[in-house]
């Protein structure tokens, strides 16, 4: 049973929420970020990049301390407010024809340890340790772990009922995304949500594997302190955003190679002929239309690659993933890529907007060749996670992407 609980969030004052929330720091270009921070003193970016006011960058423990200071300043100035009662937070977002809803809650690190919360990606210990150090110092969690749960009719009906009511927040950001948020405190509704999640056998991490692992690492550290497990229960939870599986949108990544590994175009085609049936599709953009089919862009032309040896049905879900098949049949044997996560010759572009950029990079010589494939399905993701396996790097680009600063989990404001 999933131990998902309501929590009293720290969140923007209602009259400032549209100015506080931001996209992920990495999504901004340098000039755009600088202009935004210069002209918007309420932006959450000021908390996560606290050196801006001093016109310099800080790192390590000093930066963590200053993040904490900026956070406390936002509270003191009323830009952020602390809820006093635990709540679930239902959040709906719409961008063009795409929309999704889910609920912010606090999830248990013990559920992560016991594999009730399942993962499909590897994490790096150095990144886990760095983020655990960060959380321990700043004492709040601003980035939720995105997790998917099986669609459930009772929850869908309850959330549909709540979304007919007036929201706490209703605003649109400059990227034309509309946001609505409802605060759920009524005891009957809170109990119904908790009970619905208790019936679920598994939850699946969609995005935020390092955040989840780091939260667990911090909880383990705290438990080793005298009385730590009893005195600081807040570290045993982390902020999560739970979304129905049907609301999740999964995209794929293009794989680009910066060199041809000494092969000419014809030599590469001959090498690939061992693994694939190859159709020349010409200069028009081509995307795979079925599983185990790949696209390749090379010297101004697209090629359709059809795997000659279809993977047999087996108990190995990883072996049927197109990302794994591309690695086993192209990246490793043809280009000599043994470590796709760290090989500097491999670049990744997600296919949400990356098709034109992939073509431009290759046409101007920044990369030599690119490969595309159909996205991983939710069923494939779950099968890999259920088998205790992990996918190759950059196997999924998952939406919705959540804004920063909408809800924060403050360890010092934990309900227990």
CSV table of C-alpha atoms in Angstrom, one decimal, residues 4 27 43 67 75 83 88 98 103-104 132 142 187 189 192 238 245 252 281 310 319 341 347 370 372 376 394 407:
chain,number,residue,atom,x,y,z
A,4,UNK,CA,0.9,9.1,0.3
A,27,UNK,CA,15.2,25.8,-20.1
A,43,UNK,CA,10.7,34.9,-9.8
A,67,UNK,CA,19.4,29.5,-1.3
A,75,UNK,CA,8.6,34.1,3.2
A,83,UNK,CA,-0.1,26.7,4.7
A,88,UNK,CA,-3.5,17.5,-1.2
A,98,UNK,CA,-2.5,19.1,-24.4
A,103,UNK,CA,-2.1,15.7,-7.3
A,104,UNK,CA,0.8,17.0,-5.2
A,132,UNK,CA,21.1,15.2,-0.5
A,142,UNK,CA,11.0,22.4,-4.6
A,187,UNK,CA,-11.4,15.4,5.6
A,189,UNK,CA,-11.9,14.0,0.3
A,192,UNK,CA,-10.9,9.1,-0.1
A,238,UNK,CA,9.5,13.8,-0.3
A,245,UNK,CA,-1.0,6.9,-16.6
A,252,UNK,CA,11.6,9.7,-27.6
A,281,UNK,CA,13.2,7.8,-48.2
A,310,UNK,CA,12.7,-9.3,-34.8
A,319,UNK,CA,15.7,-6.6,-24.9
A,341,UNK,CA,25.7,7.8,-21.2
A,347,UNK,CA,24.3,13.7,-28.5
A,370,UNK,CA,21.1,10.9,-36.6
A,372,UNK,CA,15.1,8.2,-34.5
A,376,UNK,CA,8.6,4.0,-25.4
A,394,UNK,CA,17.6,9.1,-22.6
A,407,UNK,CA,4.4,24.1,-4.3
